[in-house]
Amino acid sequence: MSRKGVNVQIKELNSDFAHFRDLSITIGAISREKWEEPMGPTPFPSLTTLRPWDQILLRKYKPFYLPFCDLCCLCTYGKCDLTGTKRGACGISMPSQQSRMVLITACIGAATHVSHSRDLLTYVIERYGRDCPINVGDVGVEVEAPVVRLVCGIKPETLGDLEPVLDYCENQVTQLLAVTHTGQEGNNLDFESKVLHAGMIDQVGMEVADIAQISALGFPKADPETSLTDLGLGTVDIKKPVILVIGHNVPPATGIIDYLKTNDLTSDVEVTGICCTALDVARYSPKAKIIGPISWQLRYIRSGVPDVIVIDEQCVRTDTLSESAHIRAALIATSEKNCLGLPDRTTDPVDDIVDGFVSGDVPGALILDPEKVGEVAVKTARAIAPRREKQKSLPSKENLVELAKKCTLCMLCRRACPNDLPVAQAVKAAAGGNLSLLDELYDDCLGCGRCEPACTQKIAVHSLIVAAAEQKTLKETYCIRAGRGAIRDVEIRKVGGPIVLGEIPGVVAFVGCANYPKGSREVAEMCMEFAKRRYIVCTSGCSAMSAGMYRDEEGKTAYERYSGSFEAGGIVNVGSCVANAHIAGAAIKIASIFAKRPLRGNYEEIADYVHNRVGAVGVAWGAMSQKAAAIAAGFWRLGIPVVVGPHGTKYRRMLLGRADREADWYVYDARSGEKVYGGPVPEHLFFAAETKEEAMVMIAKLTMRPNDTSRGRANKLANYVDLHKRLVGGIPPDIHQLVRTPADIPLTMKDEVLKDLHRHGWKEHPIPDPTLLPRMIHTRKE
């Protein structure tokens, strides 16, 4: 593969031929190729290379728009009313405008992951060199970068090999963003095709980031049984100085851990984290403690426990500086993308920075050197902890009651609450001394704080909720399995056949943010239910934390009860947001390793295989960010459906199939070459469920694939019917559309299902060898 060129500067050179001064020699990219697999048809695809594949998907799964604004306000011609058949001043229609907004969202998400990846790769190359070998698995991992191999057609072996991959990603994100300019793309489906392209680029960027940090920073390498890490505020020893890290880019946090180790202070200072930096620092050190997902920021800071707050990038509350000032904690910003108006102290002496924090003269500082961050954070925490005495910004119980008495029951707090929680009623009850209703809100509260600016009486409503539940908060003691990273090739070989044939009913991946409709417990309950039913369950990001923040009737968390192996009944935490690429990589490796489909630059064929044969479903139950949208789009292009919670409708459009339109569900039978009916599976590509119960039923249905054997389809139908009966009631109304032959019917449900089939005039149809690509007919026949 190609490696970046180098520039050599020679001050003076004497030779028989000539005398040179200030000579500069530039050597271009050096190519070295060790991969014997022939190059596929689509290496480094452009915006339109995979457009035909996208169009195939978009004909089946048409956009269903959910605009929450009827106007376009992107240019100075606006505001333009796009209701009905109206068009904007540039000629854009409502469908195109909504798809453009989806593309802008996906571009932001992809740019964020690619930028994070670039910063991380640059850091580890500076520290360990371009020739540092890639190693994501000490044993059992030969396909080290399935997404990069598939999309770019290269086999990276060193950190330096990843640089041209990011060059490509950065170029494509720029091209995609240009599409959204006024007077560019005008067709909604072409916007949607580019959304899928953004998602694919996002997956590449994520994979590069996690490969780099696994290889260079010594994270677990595809280990199914990584250690259990402390999770929850109750695991923190508040008698010690406490450092809180928030964000996604781990080097500043590793700088803290390294400084503690070097100076034999590991047992003297608590390092705690929120969001993906927490997950990654726990992969770096088992001593680090995870507080919780993104929604824990306000409650943890206001608790007064952290003495120093270190923020990097992504999903960090932008009011963290003012919140830290309320508790007299020092704040250190560490990213060029998140400076918070702070003075750059990167080159200042460490002791001067620490002295400023200790005296209280400065509320925060920007430090762009991860190693210096480590030294400053530790020294500051140890110096100010005795002075702060864990000063919190939460009211005492007496003050809480007095503050609550100011409530006028105007209900504006409830109107502002994304989950429509009965906030005002709980506050009013607290005014009479009854704190139980506020306590009950704690588990369902998103921690967004929107109730506070809505309050006409300036009541710090979120603080009242957290204060009422303070004892509950201090007892939050859970655990999570440290992120393992990649899935081993040997694991893929064991489960590839059972997944494709349907004997393992599916792979369900719980990913994304913590914007849950009813708290994090629902994620844990769904994970445990599907693991109990012998699905392979994967987790990442905030959802991985939420999955561990619940104990069953035996007092065990999901990670204590189920194994971390990629196997039926396993719950596999791959890691932080960027580790999502390993979940997509597992689906890709099933096509490559188990089915032996060519991987190199062969996106359409692999995606076609995954869509028709691999029963995978993504679940972003609390999806909130632009990154979550980009992650979902990456799964869509592989043909993998994604289910979101009710807040997911705010992404403006779904991708829904129509089971009643038989013509939409025809596939090519690769054995005969004929077009045959494959059934409405998977029925949707992007679906928003209103409740956990609706989501679980839909997840079970969306694991079905045209390729399922009768035994596999019976297994999937048994789960689908049972969940529908328990959670919705009765037999599913579409069972007749999912049974192809009598052998598909679960034995224990045969009489009931046959009766329903007869009522619908059901007819048997054959099971195809399915493909959506005409060119695959000849390949399969050969």
PDB file of N, CA, C and O in Angstrom, residues 640-674:
ATOM      1  N   ILE A 640     -28.147  -2.871   7.052  1.00  0.00           N
ATOM      2  CA  ILE A 640     -28.500  -3.276   8.411  1.00  0.00           C
ATOM      3  C   ILE A 640     -29.507  -2.280   8.976  1.00  0.00           C
ATOM      4  O   ILE A 640     -29.232  -1.083   9.038  1.00  0.00           O
ATOM      5  N   PRO A 641     -30.684  -2.741   9.403  1.00  0.00           N
ATOM      6  CA  PRO A 641     -31.689  -1.818   9.939  1.00  0.00           C
ATOM      7  C   PRO A 641     -31.314  -1.287  11.314  1.00  0.00           C
ATOM      8  O   PRO A 641     -30.582  -1.928  12.068  1.00  0.00           O
ATOM      9  N   VAL A 642     -31.843  -0.102  11.619  1.00  0.00           N
ATOM     10  CA  VAL A 642     -31.586   0.565  12.900  1.00  0.00           C
ATOM     11  C   VAL A 642     -32.917   0.986  13.514  1.00  0.00           C
ATOM     12  O   VAL A 642     -33.775   1.557  12.835  1.00  0.00           O
ATOM     13  N   VAL A 643     -33.066   0.687  14.801  1.00  0.00           N
ATOM     14  CA  VAL A 643     -34.250   1.100  15.573  1.00  0.00           C
ATOM     15  C   VAL A 643     -33.819   2.186  16.550  1.00  0.00           C
ATOM     16  O   VAL A 643     -32.796   2.054  17.228  1.00  0.00           O
ATOM     17  N   VAL A 644     -34.593   3.273  16.613  1.00  0.00           N
ATOM     18  CA  VAL A 644     -34.330   4.342  17.575  1.00  0.00           C
ATOM     19  C   VAL A 644     -35.541   4.519  18.477  1.00  0.00           C
ATOM     20  O   VAL A 644     -36.630   4.029  18.187  1.00  0.00           O
ATOM     21  N   GLY A 645     -35.328   5.242  19.576  1.00  0.00           N
ATOM     22  CA  GLY A 645     -36.424   5.570  20.471  1.00  0.00           C
ATOM     23  C   GLY A 645     -37.250   6.713  19.918  1.00  0.00           C
ATOM     24  O   GLY A 645     -36.977   7.236  18.830  1.00  0.00           O
ATOM     25  N   PRO A 646     -38.269   7.139  20.661  1.00  0.00           N
ATOM     26  CA  PRO A 646     -39.177   8.173  20.144  1.00  0.00           C
ATOM     27  C   PRO A 646     -38.494   9.492  19.823  1.00  0.00           C
ATOM     28  O   PRO A 646     -38.905  10.207  18.911  1.00  0.00           O
ATOM     29  N   HIS A 647     -37.404   9.829  20.534  1.00  0.00           N
ATOM     30  CA  HIS A 647     -36.704  11.074  20.234  1.00  0.00           C
ATOM     31  C   HIS A 647     -35.987  11.002  18.885  1.00  0.00           C
ATOM     32  O   HIS A 647     -35.611  12.030  18.323  1.00  0.00           O
ATOM     33  N   GLY A 648     -35.798   9.795  18.362  1.00  0.00           N
ATOM     34  CA  GLY A 648     -35.143   9.626  17.067  1.00  0.00           C
ATOM     35  C   GLY A 648     -35.927  10.209  15.906  1.00  0.00           C
ATOM     36  O   GLY A 648     -35.372  10.453  14.826  1.00  0.00           O
ATOM     37  N   THR A 649     -37.240  10.456  16.110  1.00  0.00           N
ATOM     38  CA  THR A 649     -38.035  11.076  15.035  1.00  0.00           C
ATOM     39  C   THR A 649     -37.530  12.482  14.724  1.00  0.00           C
ATOM     40  O   THR A 649     -37.788  13.007  13.636  1.00  0.00           O
ATOM     41  N   LYS A 650     -36.793  13.084  15.660  1.00  0.00           N
ATOM     42  CA  LYS A 650     -36.285  14.442  15.437  1.00  0.00           C
ATOM     43  C   LYS A 650     -35.143  14.478  14.431  1.00  0.00           C
ATOM     44  O   LYS A 650     -34.675  15.562  14.080  1.00  0.00           O
ATOM     45  N   TYR A 651     -34.694  13.314  13.987  1.00  0.00           N
ATOM     46  CA  TYR A 651     -33.727  13.283  12.883  1.00  0.00           C
ATOM     47  C   TYR A 651     -34.397  13.582  11.535  1.00  0.00           C
ATOM     48  O   TYR A 651     -33.753  13.581  10.507  1.00  0.00           O
ATOM     49  N   ARG A 652     -35.717  13.771  11.551  1.00  0.00           N
ATOM     50  CA  ARG A 652     -36.497  14.315  10.426  1.00  0.00           C
ATOM     51  C   ARG A 652     -36.987  13.299   9.400  1.00  0.00           C
ATOM     52  O   ARG A 652     -37.837  13.630   8.599  1.00  0.00           O
ATOM     53  N   ARG A 653     -36.462  12.113   9.382  1.00  0.00           N
ATOM     54  CA  ARG A 653     -37.005  11.139   8.444  1.00  0.00           C
ATOM     55  C   ARG A 653     -36.638   9.716   8.833  1.00  0.00           C
ATOM     56  O   ARG A 653     -35.614   9.468   9.425  1.00  0.00           O
ATOM     57  N   MET A 654     -37.548   8.812   8.489  1.00  0.00           N
ATOM     58  CA  MET A 654     -37.325   7.383   8.661  1.00  0.00           C
ATOM     59  C   MET A 654     -37.104   6.770   7.270  1.00  0.00           C
ATOM     60  O   MET A 654     -37.356   7.402   6.247  1.00  0.00           O
ATOM     61  N   LEU A 655     -36.644   5.544   7.224  1.00  0.00           N
ATOM     62  CA  LEU A 655     -36.531   4.782   5.980  1.00  0.00           C
ATOM     63  C   LEU A 655     -37.376   3.523   6.158  1.00  0.00           C
ATOM     64  O   LEU A 655     -36.946   2.547   6.779  1.00  0.00           O
ATOM     65  N   LEU A 656     -38.598   3.583   5.629  1.00  0.00           N
ATOM     66  CA  LEU A 656     -39.595   2.560   5.922  1.00  0.00           C
ATOM     67  C   LEU A 656     -39.940   1.739   4.689  1.00  0.00           C
ATOM     68  O   LEU A 656     -40.088   2.275   3.586  1.00  0.00           O
ATOM     69  N   GLY A 657     -40.088   0.440   4.892  1.00  0.00           N
ATOM     70  CA  GLY A 657     -40.582  -0.431   3.838  1.00  0.00           C
ATOM     71  C   GLY A 657     -42.094  -0.547   3.907  1.00  0.00           C
ATOM     72  O   GLY A 657     -42.712  -0.191   4.910  1.00  0.00           O
ATOM     73  N   ARG A 658     -42.680  -1.039   2.829  1.00  0.00           N
ATOM     74  CA  ARG A 658     -44.131  -1.261   2.768  1.00  0.00           C
ATOM     75  C   ARG A 658     -44.367  -2.740   2.504  1.00  0.00           C
ATOM     76  O   ARG A 658     -44.246  -3.218   1.376  1.00  0.00           O
ATOM     77  N   ALA A 659     -44.702  -3.481   3.566  1.00  0.00           N
ATOM     78  CA  ALA A 659     -44.903  -4.924   3.432  1.00  0.00           C
ATOM     79  C   ALA A 659     -46.057  -5.244   2.498  1.00  0.00           C
ATOM     80  O   ALA A 659     -46.117  -6.334   1.918  1.00  0.00           O
ATOM     81  N   ASP A 660     -47.000  -4.294   2.341  1.00  0.00           N
ATOM     82  CA  ASP A 660     -48.163  -4.541   1.501  1.00  0.00           C
ATOM     83  C   ASP A 660     -47.860  -4.380   0.011  1.00  0.00           C
ATOM     84  O   ASP A 660     -48.699  -4.710  -0.820  1.00  0.00           O
ATOM     85  N   ARG A 661     -46.703  -3.868  -0.332  1.00  0.00           N
ATOM     86  CA  ARG A 661     -46.329  -3.714  -1.741  1.00  0.00           C
ATOM     87  C   ARG A 661     -45.421  -4.868  -2.147  1.00  0.00           C
ATOM     88  O   ARG A 661     -44.198  -4.823  -1.993  1.00  0.00           O
ATOM     89  N   GLU A 662     -46.017  -5.896  -2.665  1.00  0.00           N
ATOM     90  CA  GLU A 662     -45.281  -7.119  -2.968  1.00  0.00           C
ATOM     91  C   GLU A 662     -44.127  -6.872  -3.932  1.00  0.00           C
ATOM     92  O   GLU A 662     -43.055  -7.476  -3.811  1.00  0.00           O
ATOM     93  N   ALA A 663     -44.308  -5.944  -4.878  1.00  0.00           N
ATOM     94  CA  ALA A 663     -43.282  -5.695  -5.885  1.00  0.00           C
ATOM     95  C   ALA A 663     -41.977  -5.185  -5.277  1.00  0.00           C
ATOM     96  O   ALA A 663     -40.905  -5.329  -5.894  1.00  0.00           O
ATOM     97  N   ASP A 664     -42.042  -4.587  -4.094  1.00  0.00           N
ATOM     98  CA  ASP A 664     -40.833  -4.046  -3.462  1.00  0.00           C
ATOM     99  C   ASP A 664     -39.934  -5.134  -2.893  1.00  0.00           C
ATOM    100  O   ASP A 664     -38.776  -4.849  -2.542  1.00  0.00           O
ATOM    101  N   TRP A 665     -40.433  -6.360  -2.804  1.00  0.00           N
ATOM    102  CA  TRP A 665     -39.713  -7.386  -2.050  1.00  0.00           C
ATOM    103  C   TRP A 665     -39.218  -8.535  -2.927  1.00  0.00           C
ATOM    104  O   TRP A 665     -38.958  -9.639  -2.436  1.00  0.00           O
ATOM    105  N   TYR A 666     -39.059  -8.248  -4.193  1.00  0.00           N
ATOM    106  CA  TYR A 666     -38.501  -9.259  -5.087  1.00  0.00           C
ATOM    107  C   TYR A 666     -36.973  -9.194  -5.065  1.00  0.00           C
ATOM    108  O   TYR A 666     -36.378  -8.121  -4.990  1.00  0.00           O
ATOM    109  N   VAL A 667     -36.364 -10.371  -5.127  1.00  0.00           N
ATOM    110  CA  VAL A 667     -34.908 -10.494  -5.176  1.00  0.00           C
ATOM    111  C   VAL A 667     -34.554 -11.407  -6.344  1.00  0.00           C
ATOM    112  O   VAL A 667     -35.412 -12.116  -6.880  1.00  0.00           O
ATOM    113  N   TYR A 668     -33.305 -11.401  -6.713  1.00  0.00           N
ATOM    114  CA  TYR A 668     -32.832 -12.379  -7.694  1.00  0.00           C
ATOM    115  C   TYR A 668     -32.467 -13.666  -6.963  1.00  0.00           C
ATOM    116  O   TYR A 668     -31.837 -13.629  -5.900  1.00  0.00           O
ATOM    117  N   ASP A 669     -32.891 -14.784  -7.527  1.00  0.00           N
ATOM    118  CA  ASP A 669     -32.452 -16.072  -7.018  1.00  0.00           C
ATOM    119  C   ASP A 669     -31.158 -16.412  -7.756  1.00  0.00           C
ATOM    120  O   ASP A 669     -31.168 -16.651  -8.970  1.00  0.00           O
ATOM    121  N   ALA A 670     -30.037 -16.386  -7.019  1.00  0.00           N
ATOM    122  CA  ALA A 670     -28.743 -16.577  -7.668  1.00  0.00           C
ATOM    123  C   ALA A 670     -28.592 -17.963  -8.274  1.00  0.00           C
ATOM    124  O   ALA A 670     -27.751 -18.170  -9.143  1.00  0.00           O
ATOM    125  N   ARG A 671     -29.425 -18.928  -7.840  1.00  0.00           N
ATOM    126  CA  ARG A 671     -29.343 -20.272  -8.419  1.00  0.00           C
ATOM    127  C   ARG A 671     -29.998 -20.346  -9.782  1.00  0.00           C
ATOM    128  O   ARG A 671     -29.461 -20.926 -10.720  1.00  0.00           O
ATOM    129  N   SER A 672     -31.183 -19.734  -9.907  1.00  0.00           N
ATOM    130  CA  SER A 672     -31.942 -19.839 -11.155  1.00  0.00           C
ATOM    131  C   SER A 672     -31.812 -18.605 -12.044  1.00  0.00           C
ATOM    132  O   SER A 672     -32.088 -18.663 -13.241  1.00  0.00           O
ATOM    133  N   GLY A 673     -31.428 -17.479 -11.455  1.00  0.00           N
ATOM    134  CA  GLY A 673     -31.368 -16.240 -12.224  1.00  0.00           C
ATOM    135  C   GLY A 673     -32.699 -15.528 -12.315  1.00  0.00           C
ATOM    136  O   GLY A 673     -32.786 -14.437 -12.896  1.00  0.00           O
ATOM    137  N   GLU A 674     -33.743 -16.128 -11.734  1.00  0.00           N
ATOM    138  CA  GLU A 674     -35.074 -15.528 -11.823  1.00  0.00           C
ATOM    139  C   GLU A 674     -35.299 -14.529 -10.690  1.00  0.00           C
ATOM    140  O   GLU A 674     -34.688 -14.614  -9.629  1.00  0.00           O
TER     141      GLU A 674
END
